[in-house]
Coordinates of C-alpha atoms and ligand atoms in Angstrom, one line a residue:
M1 CA 0.0 0.0 0.0
T2 CA 1.4 3.3 -1.0
F3 CA 1.4 6.1 1.5
T4 CA -1.1 8.3 -0.4
F5 CA -3.4 5.3 -0.8
R6 CA -3.2 4.7 3.0
L7 CA -3.8 8.4 3.6
S8 CA -6.9 8.5 1.4
L9 CA -8.2 5.4 3.0
L10 CA -7.7 7.0 6.4
L11 CA -9.4 10.2 5.1
L12 CA -12.3 8.1 3.8
V13 CA -12.7 6.4 7.2
V14 CA -12.5 9.7 9.0
V15 CA -14.9 11.5 6.7
G16 CA -17.2 8.5 6.6
W17 CA -17.2 8.4 10.4
N18 CA -17.9 12.1 10.5
L19 CA -20.9 11.8 8.2
D20 CA -22.1 8.8 10.0
S21 CA -22.0 10.6 13.4
T22 CA -24.1 13.3 11.9
S23 CA -26.6 11.1 10.1
A24 CA -27.2 9.2 13.4
A25 CA -28.3 12.4 15.1
N26 CA -31.4 12.3 17.3
I27 CA -33.0 15.8 17.2
L28 CA -35.8 17.1 19.3
F29 CA -38.0 19.9 17.9
L30 CA -40.1 21.9 20.4
S31 CA -42.9 24.1 19.2
P32 CA -45.8 23.5 21.7
I33 CA -46.8 27.2 21.4
T34 CA -47.2 27.9 17.7
S35 CA -49.4 28.9 14.8
Y36 CA -49.9 27.4 11.4
S37 CA -47.6 30.1 9.9
H38 CA -44.9 29.5 12.4
T39 CA -44.8 25.7 12.1
H40 CA -44.6 26.1 8.4
F41 CA -41.0 27.2 8.7
F42 CA -40.3 24.1 10.8
F43 CA -42.1 21.6 8.7
Y44 CA -39.8 21.8 5.6
T45 CA -36.6 21.7 7.8
I46 CA -37.8 18.6 9.6
K47 CA -38.7 16.9 6.4
A48 CA -35.3 17.6 4.9
L49 CA -33.5 16.4 8.1
A50 CA -35.5 13.2 8.1
S51 CA -34.8 12.5 4.5
R52 CA -31.1 12.8 5.4
G53 CA -31.5 9.9 7.9
H54 CA -31.8 11.9 11.1
T55 CA -34.3 10.8 13.7
V56 CA -36.6 13.7 14.6
T57 CA -39.0 13.9 17.5
H58 CA -41.3 16.9 17.2
W59 CA -43.6 18.2 20.0
N60 CA -45.9 20.1 17.8
G61 CA -48.7 22.3 19.3
L62 CA -50.8 21.8 16.2
K63 CA -52.0 18.6 14.6
P64 CA -49.2 17.3 12.3
R65 CA -50.2 17.7 8.7
E66 CA -48.7 14.5 7.4
D67 CA -46.8 11.4 8.7
I68 CA -43.1 11.5 7.7
G69 CA -40.7 8.5 8.0
N70 CA -38.0 9.0 10.7
V71 CA -40.2 11.6 12.4
T72 CA -42.1 10.9 15.7
H73 CA -44.9 13.4 16.3
L74 CA -45.8 14.3 19.8
H75 CA -49.2 16.0 20.0
S76 CA -52.0 16.5 22.4
S77 CA -55.5 18.0 22.2
G78 CA -54.7 20.4 25.1
M79 CA -52.1 22.3 23.1
Q80 CA -54.2 22.1 20.0
K81 CA -56.8 24.0 21.8
V82 CA -54.3 26.7 23.0
N83 CA -52.9 27.1 19.6
S84 CA -56.1 27.4 17.6
R85 CA -57.5 30.2 19.8
H86 CA -55.3 33.3 19.6
D87 CA -57.9 35.9 20.8
I88 CA -56.8 38.1 18.0
G89 CA -59.3 39.5 15.6
F90 CA -60.1 42.7 13.7
D91 CA -61.1 44.4 16.9
T92 CA -58.4 43.1 19.4
N93 CA -55.2 44.2 17.9
N94 CA -53.9 47.0 20.1
P95 CA -50.2 46.3 20.3
V96 CA -49.7 47.9 23.7
R97 CA -52.5 45.9 25.3
L98 CA -51.3 42.7 23.6
W99 CA -47.8 43.4 25.0
L100 CA -49.0 44.2 28.5
K101 CA -51.0 41.0 28.6
H102 CA -47.9 39.0 27.6
P103 CA -46.5 38.0 31.0
D104 CA -49.9 36.5 32.0
R105 CA -50.3 34.9 28.7
M106 CA -46.8 33.4 29.0
A107 CA -47.3 32.1 32.5
N108 CA -50.6 30.5 31.4
T109 CA -49.1 28.8 28.3
C110 CA -46.1 27.6 30.3
R111 CA -48.4 26.0 32.9
T112 CA -50.4 24.4 30.1
C113 CA -47.2 23.0 28.6
Y114 CA -45.9 21.7 31.9
N115 CA -49.3 20.0 32.6
D116 CA -49.4 18.4 29.2
P117 CA -49.0 14.6 29.0
V118 CA -46.4 15.1 26.2
F119 CA -44.2 17.0 28.6
H120 CA -44.3 14.2 31.2
Q121 CA -43.6 11.7 28.5
L122 CA -40.6 13.6 27.5
I123 CA -39.0 14.2 30.9
T124 CA -39.5 10.6 32.0
S125 CA -38.2 9.2 28.7
R126 CA -34.4 9.4 29.6
E127 CA -33.8 9.6 25.8
H128 CA -30.5 11.1 24.6
F129 CA -30.9 14.0 22.1
D130 CA -27.9 15.4 20.1
L131 CA -29.7 18.7 19.5
I132 CA -32.8 20.6 20.6
V133 CA -34.5 23.0 18.2
I134 CA -36.9 25.5 19.8
E135 CA -39.4 27.7 18.1
A136 CA -38.1 31.2 19.1
F137 CA -41.4 33.0 19.6
M138 CA -43.3 32.4 22.9
N139 CA -41.6 29.0 23.7
E140 CA -39.2 30.1 26.5
C141 CA -40.8 27.6 28.8
M142 CA -39.1 24.9 26.7
L143 CA -35.6 26.2 27.7
P144 CA -35.4 24.1 30.9
L145 CA -35.6 21.0 28.7
V146 CA -32.2 22.0 27.3
Q147 CA -30.8 21.7 30.8
H148 CA -32.8 18.5 31.4
F149 CA -31.4 16.7 28.3
R150 CA -28.0 18.4 28.4
A151 CA -28.0 19.0 24.7
P152 CA -27.0 22.0 22.6
F153 CA -29.9 24.0 21.3
I154 CA -30.8 26.4 18.5
Y155 CA -33.7 28.7 17.9
M156 CA -35.7 28.7 14.7
S157 CA -37.9 31.8 14.1
G158 CA -40.7 32.2 11.7
L159 CA -40.2 35.9 11.9
P160 CA -37.2 38.2 11.2
P161 CA -35.5 38.8 14.6
L162 CA -37.2 40.9 17.3
P163 CA -35.0 43.0 19.6
W164 CA -34.7 40.3 22.3
M165 CA -33.8 37.7 19.6
L166 CA -30.9 40.0 18.4
E167 CA -30.0 40.3 22.0
S168 CA -29.9 36.5 22.5
T169 CA -27.5 36.2 19.6
C170 CA -25.3 39.1 20.8
S171 CA -25.9 41.0 17.6
P172 CA -26.2 44.8 17.5
M173 CA -29.8 46.1 17.6
S174 CA -29.2 47.9 14.3
T175 CA -31.8 50.5 15.5
Q176 CA -30.4 53.1 13.1
E177 CA -31.6 51.2 10.0
Y178 CA -33.7 48.2 11.2
P179 CA -37.1 49.3 12.2
N180 CA -38.7 47.4 15.0
L181 CA -41.3 44.9 13.6
V182 CA -44.1 46.5 15.5
T183 CA -43.5 49.9 14.0
E184 CA -44.4 51.3 10.5
F185 CA -41.0 52.9 10.1
T186 CA -38.9 52.2 7.1
S187 CA -35.1 51.9 7.0
D188 CA -34.9 55.7 6.4
M189 CA -35.7 57.1 9.9
N190 CA -35.4 60.6 11.1
L191 CA -34.1 61.6 14.6
I192 CA -37.5 61.2 16.3
Q193 CA -38.2 57.9 14.6
R194 CA -34.8 56.5 15.5
T195 CA -35.3 57.7 19.1
I196 CA -38.7 55.9 19.2
N197 CA -37.1 52.8 17.5
I198 CA -34.4 52.6 20.2
A199 CA -36.9 53.2 23.0
V200 CA -39.3 50.5 21.8
S201 CA -36.4 48.0 21.4
V202 CA -34.9 48.7 24.8
V203 CA -38.3 48.5 26.5
M204 CA -39.0 45.2 24.8
V205 CA -35.7 43.7 25.9
Y206 CA -36.0 44.8 29.5
F207 CA -39.7 44.2 29.7
R208 CA -39.0 40.6 28.7
D209 CA -36.1 40.2 31.1
W210 CA -37.9 41.8 34.1
F211 CA -41.5 40.8 33.7
I212 CA -41.8 37.8 31.3
L213 CA -38.9 35.5 31.9
P214 CA -39.3 35.6 35.7
R215 CA -42.8 34.3 35.3
V216 CA -41.4 31.5 33.2
D217 CA -38.9 30.7 35.9
V218 CA -41.6 30.5 38.5
E219 CA -43.6 28.0 36.4
A220 CA -40.5 26.0 35.5
R221 CA -39.5 25.7 39.2
Q222 CA -43.0 24.4 39.9
A223 CA -42.7 21.8 37.2
W224 CA -39.2 20.6 38.3
I225 CA -40.1 20.7 42.0
N226 CA -38.8 17.2 42.5
S227 CA -35.6 17.7 40.6
T228 CA -32.5 17.0 42.7
E229 CA -30.5 19.8 41.2
P230 CA -31.5 23.5 41.1
L231 CA -32.7 24.7 37.7
P232 CA -30.8 27.6 36.1
T233 CA -33.0 30.6 35.1
V234 CA -34.2 30.5 31.5
K235 CA -32.1 33.5 30.7
E236 CA -29.0 31.6 31.8
I237 CA -30.0 28.6 29.6
E238 CA -30.7 30.9 26.7
N239 CA -27.2 32.2 26.9
R240 CA -26.0 28.8 25.6
L241 CA -27.7 29.4 22.3
S242 CA -25.7 27.8 19.4
L243 CA -27.6 29.2 16.4
F244 CA -30.5 31.3 15.4
I245 CA -32.2 30.3 12.1
T246 CA -34.5 33.1 11.0
N247 CA -37.1 33.5 8.3
S248 CA -35.8 36.8 6.9
Q249 CA -34.4 37.4 3.4
P250 CA -32.4 40.4 2.4
S251 CA -34.2 41.0 -0.9
I252 CA -37.5 41.3 0.9
N253 CA -36.8 42.3 4.6
Y254 CA -34.9 45.2 6.1
Q255 CA -31.3 44.4 6.7
Y256 CA -29.6 44.3 10.1
F257 CA -26.1 43.5 11.4
K258 CA -25.7 39.9 12.4
S259 CA -23.3 37.9 14.6
S260 CA -22.2 34.5 13.1
T261 CA -24.9 32.9 15.3
I262 CA -27.6 34.1 12.9
V263 CA -28.5 32.2 9.7
E264 CA -30.9 33.8 7.4
A265 CA -33.0 31.2 5.7
G266 CA -36.1 33.1 4.7
G267 CA -38.3 31.4 2.0
L268 CA -37.0 27.9 2.8
H269 CA -40.5 26.7 2.3
L270 CA -40.8 27.8 -1.3
R271 CA -41.3 25.0 -3.7
P272 CA -42.4 24.5 -7.3
P273 CA -46.2 25.0 -7.7
K274 CA -48.6 22.1 -7.9
Q275 CA -51.8 21.7 -10.0
L276 CA -54.8 23.5 -8.5
P277 CA -57.9 21.5 -7.6
K278 CA -60.3 21.1 -10.6
D279 CA -63.1 23.4 -9.4
V280 CA -60.8 26.2 -8.5
E281 CA -58.9 25.9 -11.7
S282 CA -61.9 26.0 -13.9
F283 CA -63.2 29.1 -12.1
V284 CA -59.9 31.0 -12.6
N285 CA -59.5 29.6 -16.1
G286 CA -62.8 31.3 -17.0
S287 CA -61.6 34.7 -16.0
G288 CA -60.5 35.6 -19.5
D289 CA -57.8 38.4 -20.0
A290 CA -59.0 40.3 -16.9
G291 CA -57.5 37.5 -14.7
F292 CA -58.4 36.9 -11.1
I293 CA -57.7 38.2 -7.6
V294 CA -57.4 36.4 -4.3
L295 CA -58.5 37.9 -0.9
S296 CA -57.2 36.1 2.2
F297 CA -56.4 37.2 5.8
G298 CA -54.2 34.3 6.7
S299 CA -54.6 31.6 9.4
I300 CA -54.8 33.6 12.6
V301 CA -57.4 36.3 11.8
H302 CA -60.6 34.9 10.4
G303 CA -61.6 36.8 7.3
S304 CA -65.3 36.2 8.2
G305 CA -64.7 38.3 11.3
L306 CA -64.5 41.4 9.1
P307 CA -66.9 44.1 10.3
E308 CA -70.2 44.1 8.3
A309 CA -69.7 47.6 7.0
T310 CA -66.3 46.8 5.7
R311 CA -67.6 43.5 4.2
K312 CA -70.2 45.5 2.2
I313 CA -67.5 47.8 0.9
F314 CA -65.5 44.8 -0.4
V315 CA -68.6 43.3 -2.0
A316 CA -69.5 46.7 -3.7
A317 CA -66.0 47.3 -5.0
F318 CA -65.6 43.7 -6.3
S319 CA -69.0 43.9 -8.1
R320 CA -67.5 46.7 -10.3
L321 CA -64.4 44.7 -11.3
P322 CA -63.9 42.7 -14.6
Q323 CA -61.7 40.3 -12.6
R324 CA -62.9 37.2 -10.9
V325 CA -62.3 37.1 -7.1
L326 CA -61.6 34.2 -4.8
W327 CA -62.4 35.2 -1.2
K328 CA -61.3 33.1 1.8
W329 CA -64.4 33.2 4.0
E330 CA -64.6 30.7 6.8
D331 CA -68.4 31.2 7.5
E332 CA -70.2 28.3 5.8
S333 CA -73.5 30.2 5.4
G334 CA -71.8 32.5 2.8
M335 CA -73.3 35.8 1.7
S336 CA -76.7 36.8 0.2
D337 CA -75.4 39.8 -1.8
L338 CA -72.5 38.0 -3.5
P339 CA -71.7 39.4 -7.1
P340 CA -71.4 36.7 -9.8
N341 CA -67.7 37.3 -10.3
V342 CA -66.9 36.5 -6.6
R343 CA -66.6 33.0 -5.1
L344 CA -66.2 32.3 -1.3
Y345 CA -64.0 29.4 -0.1
T346 CA -63.8 28.2 3.4
W347 CA -60.5 26.6 2.4
L348 CA -58.2 27.8 -0.3
P349 CA -55.4 25.8 -2.0
P350 CA -51.8 26.8 -0.9
L351 CA -51.2 30.4 -2.0
I352 CA -48.1 29.4 -3.8
D353 CA -50.1 27.3 -6.2
L354 CA -52.6 30.0 -6.8
L355 CA -49.9 32.7 -7.2
A356 CA -48.2 30.6 -9.9
H357 CA -51.3 30.6 -12.2
P358 CA -50.7 32.8 -15.2
K359 CA -54.0 34.7 -14.7
M360 CA -53.3 35.7 -11.1
R361 CA -53.3 39.5 -11.1
L362 CA -53.3 40.5 -7.4
L363 CA -53.2 39.1 -3.9
M364 CA -55.2 41.0 -1.2
T365 CA -53.9 40.0 2.2
H366 CA -53.3 40.9 5.8
G367 CA -49.7 41.2 4.7
G368 CA -48.0 38.4 6.7
L369 CA -44.5 37.4 6.0
Y370 CA -45.3 34.2 4.1
S371 CA -47.7 35.9 1.8
N372 CA -45.1 38.5 1.2
Q373 CA -42.4 35.9 0.4
E374 CA -44.7 33.9 -1.8
T375 CA -46.0 36.9 -3.8
V376 CA -42.4 38.1 -4.4
W377 CA -41.3 34.6 -5.3
S378 CA -44.2 34.2 -7.8
G379 CA -44.0 37.8 -9.1
V380 CA -47.5 39.0 -8.1
P381 CA -48.2 42.5 -6.7
L382 CA -50.3 42.8 -3.5
I383 CA -52.7 45.0 -1.6
G384 CA -52.1 44.8 2.2
F385 CA -54.6 45.4 5.0
P386 CA -52.4 44.9 8.0
V387 CA -54.3 43.7 11.1
F388 CA -51.8 43.2 13.9
G389 CA -48.2 42.7 15.0
D390 CA -45.5 42.7 12.3
Q391 CA -47.8 42.9 9.3
S392 CA -47.8 46.7 8.9
N393 CA -44.0 46.7 8.9
Y394 CA -43.9 44.3 5.9
V395 CA -46.6 46.1 3.9
V396 CA -44.9 49.5 4.4
K397 CA -41.7 47.9 3.0
A398 CA -43.5 46.3 0.1
E399 CA -45.2 49.6 -0.8
K400 CA -41.8 51.4 -0.5
D401 CA -40.3 48.7 -2.9
G402 CA -43.1 49.6 -5.3
Y403 CA -45.0 46.3 -5.6
A404 CA -47.8 46.9 -3.1
I405 CA -50.4 49.4 -1.9
K406 CA -51.2 49.6 1.8
L407 CA -54.8 50.2 2.8
D408 CA -56.4 50.5 6.2
W409 CA -59.4 48.2 6.5
M410 CA -60.9 50.5 9.1
T411 CA -61.0 53.6 6.9
V412 CA -61.2 52.1 3.4
T413 CA -64.1 53.2 1.1
E414 CA -65.6 51.5 -1.9
D415 CA -63.9 54.1 -4.2
I416 CA -60.4 53.8 -2.6
L417 CA -60.6 50.0 -2.8
F418 CA -61.8 50.0 -6.4
H419 CA -59.2 52.5 -7.6
S420 CA -56.4 50.8 -5.7
I421 CA -57.2 47.5 -7.4
Q422 CA -57.5 49.2 -10.8
E423 CA -54.1 50.9 -10.2
I424 CA -52.3 47.6 -9.4
V425 CA -53.9 45.7 -12.2
N426 CA -53.5 48.3 -14.9
N427 CA -50.3 50.2 -14.0
P428 CA -47.4 47.9 -15.1
K429 CA -44.9 49.4 -12.7
Y430 CA -46.2 47.1 -9.8
K431 CA -45.7 43.9 -11.8
E432 CA -42.3 45.1 -13.1
N433 CA -41.0 45.9 -9.6
V434 CA -42.1 42.6 -8.1
M435 CA -40.6 40.7 -11.1
K436 CA -37.2 42.5 -10.4
L437 CA -37.3 41.4 -6.7
S438 CA -38.4 37.9 -7.7
S439 CA -35.4 37.4 -9.9
L440 CA -33.1 38.6 -7.1
M441 CA -34.7 36.2 -4.6
R442 CA -34.7 33.3 -7.0
E443 CA -31.1 33.7 -7.9
Q444 CA -29.9 33.7 -4.3
I445 CA -32.1 30.7 -3.6
E446 CA -30.9 28.8 -6.7
L447 CA -27.2 29.4 -5.8
D448 CA -27.5 28.6 -2.2
R449 CA -30.9 27.3 -1.2
P450 CA -32.1 28.5 2.2
L451 CA -33.3 25.1 3.1
E452 CA -29.8 23.6 2.5
R453 CA -28.3 26.5 4.4
A454 CA -30.6 25.7 7.4
V455 CA -29.9 22.0 7.3
H456 CA -26.1 22.5 7.0
A457 CA -26.2 24.9 9.9
I458 CA -28.1 22.4 12.0
E459 CA -25.7 19.5 11.2
H460 CA -22.8 21.8 12.0
V461 CA -24.1 22.3 15.5
V462 CA -24.8 18.5 15.9
R463 CA -21.3 17.6 14.6
H464 CA -19.5 19.9 17.0
H465 CA -21.9 19.4 20.0
G466 CA -22.9 23.1 20.1
A467 CA -21.3 26.2 18.6
P468 CA -19.7 28.4 21.2
H469 CA -17.2 29.4 18.6
L470 CA -20.0 31.3 16.7
R471 CA -20.8 33.4 19.7
P472 CA -19.0 36.7 19.6
S473 CA -17.2 38.0 22.8
S474 CA -19.8 40.7 23.0
C475 CA -22.0 38.0 24.6
K476 CA -20.3 38.8 27.8
L477 CA -21.7 42.4 27.6
G478 CA -25.2 43.5 28.4
M479 CA -27.3 45.2 25.8
M480 CA -26.5 48.7 27.2
Q481 CA -22.7 48.0 26.8
R482 CA -23.0 46.3 23.5
E483 CA -24.8 49.3 22.1
S484 CA -22.2 51.6 23.8
M485 CA -24.9 53.4 25.6
D486 CA -22.7 53.5 28.7
V487 CA -19.9 55.1 26.7
T488 CA -22.3 57.6 25.2
L489 CA -23.6 58.4 28.7
L490 CA -20.0 58.7 30.1
L491 CA -19.0 61.1 27.2
A492 CA -22.2 63.1 27.8
L493 CA -21.3 63.4 31.5
I494 CA -17.8 64.5 30.7
V495 CA -19.0 67.1 28.3
I496 CA -21.5 68.4 30.8
A497 CA -18.8 68.4 33.5
L498 CA -16.4 70.3 31.3
S499 CA -19.0 72.8 30.3
Y500 CA -19.9 73.3 33.9
L501 CA -16.3 73.8 34.9
T502 CA -15.8 76.2 32.0
V503 CA -18.8 78.2 32.9
C504 CA -17.8 78.3 36.6
G505 CA -14.3 79.3 35.6
V506 CA -15.4 82.1 33.4
R507 CA -17.8 83.3 36.0
S508 CA -15.2 83.4 38.8
T509 CA -12.7 85.1 36.5
T510 CA -15.3 87.7 35.6
F511 CA -16.1 88.1 39.2
K512 CA -12.4 88.5 40.1
V513 CA -11.9 91.0 37.3
F514 CA -15.0 92.8 38.4
R515 CA -13.8 92.9 42.0
W516 CA -10.4 94.0 41.0
A517 CA -11.9 96.8 38.8
K518 CA -14.1 97.9 41.7
A519 CA -11.2 97.9 44.1
D520 CA -9.1 99.7 41.6
R521 CA -11.7 102.4 41.3
L522 CA -12.0 102.6 45.1
I523 CA -8.3 103.1 45.4
K524 CA -8.4 105.7 42.7
T525 CA -11.2 107.6 44.3
K526 CA -9.4 107.4 47.7
T527 CA -6.1 108.7 46.3
Q528 CA -7.8 111.6 44.5
Ligands
NAG1 C1 -35.2 7.6 7.0 O1 -33.8 7.4 7.2 C2 -33.2 6.4 6.4 C3 -31.8 6.2 6.8 O2 -31.7 5.9 8.1 C4 -33.3 6.8 4.9 O3 -32.8 5.8 4.1 C5 -34.8 7.1 4.6 O4 -34.9 7.6 3.3 C6 -35.4 8.0 5.6 N1 -36.9 8.1 5.4 C7 -37.5 9.3 5.0 C8 -39.0 9.2 4.8 O5 -36.9 10.3 4.7
NAG2 C1 -43.0 14.9 43.2 O1 -42.9 13.6 43.7 C2 -44.0 13.1 44.5 C3 -43.6 11.8 45.1 O2 -42.9 11.0 44.2 C4 -45.2 13.1 43.6 O3 -46.3 12.6 44.3 C5 -45.5 14.5 43.0 O4 -46.5 14.4 42.1 C6 -44.2 15.0 42.3 N1 -44.5 16.4 41.9 C7 -44.3 16.8 40.7 C8 -44.5 18.3 40.4 O5 -43.8 16.1 39.8
NAG3 C1 -57.0 25.6 -17.4 O1 -56.3 26.1 -18.5 C2 -55.0 25.4 -18.7 C3 -54.3 26.2 -19.8 O2 -55.1 26.7 -20.8 C4 -55.3 24.0 -19.1 O3 -54.1 23.3 -19.3 C5 -56.1 23.3 -18.0 O4 -56.5 22.0 -18.4 C6 -57.4 24.1 -17.7 N1 -58.0 23.5 -16.5 C7 -59.3 23.4 -16.4 C8 -59.8 22.7 -15.2 O5 -60.1 23.8 -17.2

């Protein structure tokens, strides 16, 4: 055997062993608190990992949509109930009120999780996991399981990062150019907007640290009351984060500075379109050159909860259109005043299949992130009626990028709606702009598909039993220090102190001069 041959054999064995050790991975996905849109981001990743031979156990708060080989679904009806009732509708979307209710909501959901049979099945199983993946939004009560199983963990987020997520990855807040998801600011902010943007971000981070996470700790201690060792706080466990995979995409979302802990995999769910169901296809086929429009408010807000006055406005505007309209309307009893060009569907085929149809002219939506990604990917303009949370932020960006019109469902009138639809359908600039973005997005996806990026990042963490090397040394700093707010404060104090000393100095000198002048005059008068 020559030396090189032996070397390559050795390499083969080493590389083979390496691959084997990854392919044997046992991965636990935790998303007991979730929504259909959030689990979507997980679903494709889990499928890809399973097809590469990994064993996946998924505690899914929603009923799994299909059985997949190598994947064990853990699911209970209790969590299903929690996750299909979000208490968010057209009239309950005040962000401050939602935020203030958050600590209670969190404590309740944690208690529900810890009382769930799936949770008890997990902690008594004594199974070994190579990696834990936690859905990043609202699932902090899963962090003690990271301690329990002594496994590395990563977050996956169906949203672009919120301030505390950037904080957990030790990334800068990028407040100068990255508008907080709950604001309607764009990346061009003036002084006042940047001040508000910083204030909102700082308040979110500290509100979570001071009022939300301690509630999780209380519930967790209750759940682990029989544990022989003390449980670290969830904040301490979160500091071991290996990786943060997020659903943002630089050709659609605002950009931000990232530490190496963040992997952007926005649009990983995008796939080639499938054939539409027969009845839907024949309806849209029959729309002639005018084409068709889809109206859907997503999975959390029920379209049929639309206030009656607004519904009438939609019906009146649609009746004036040459286009056919598909309207997602969950109420089985339908509408009595429906124009002939409009059809109601309690269930619509996946948007991505509708958007791919050549006669699709426009999507009217609440403006969630997935509909945004799918319309750009498919090259269809949109009209957004943001309802709550991050939706306004995406629609404002889409309007700024020239492929969308933002309307307010509370103040919209029949004429505004009709003319906005006409504008999008007849003015070619919307289609042109979205096609430009679509080609940018497709090119990055073709060269380096986000799903492959996510899978590679996950396997990297598994192979190296965590990824402390990806965490920057700024992780040792608090947010105030990382943002150099303490330095700014120190400099401001120095400037104030110096100004004060200067003023005092000038004043006492003036005083001395004045006294001297007065004394001088006195002496002069005396000697005269
Ligand atoms: C499950 O893993 C095996 C390898 O262990 C692989 O051959 C198979 O294709 C996987 N099944 C699915 C459905 O991905
Ligand atoms: C703690 O252990 C006792 C006795 O084994 C048991 O009855 C109790 O239910 C346990 N408590 C919890 C919160 O698991
Ligand atoms: C719709 O039109 C396409 C293209 O013209 C055709 O291939 C398809 O069979 C039609 N489908 C139905 C259900 O009419």
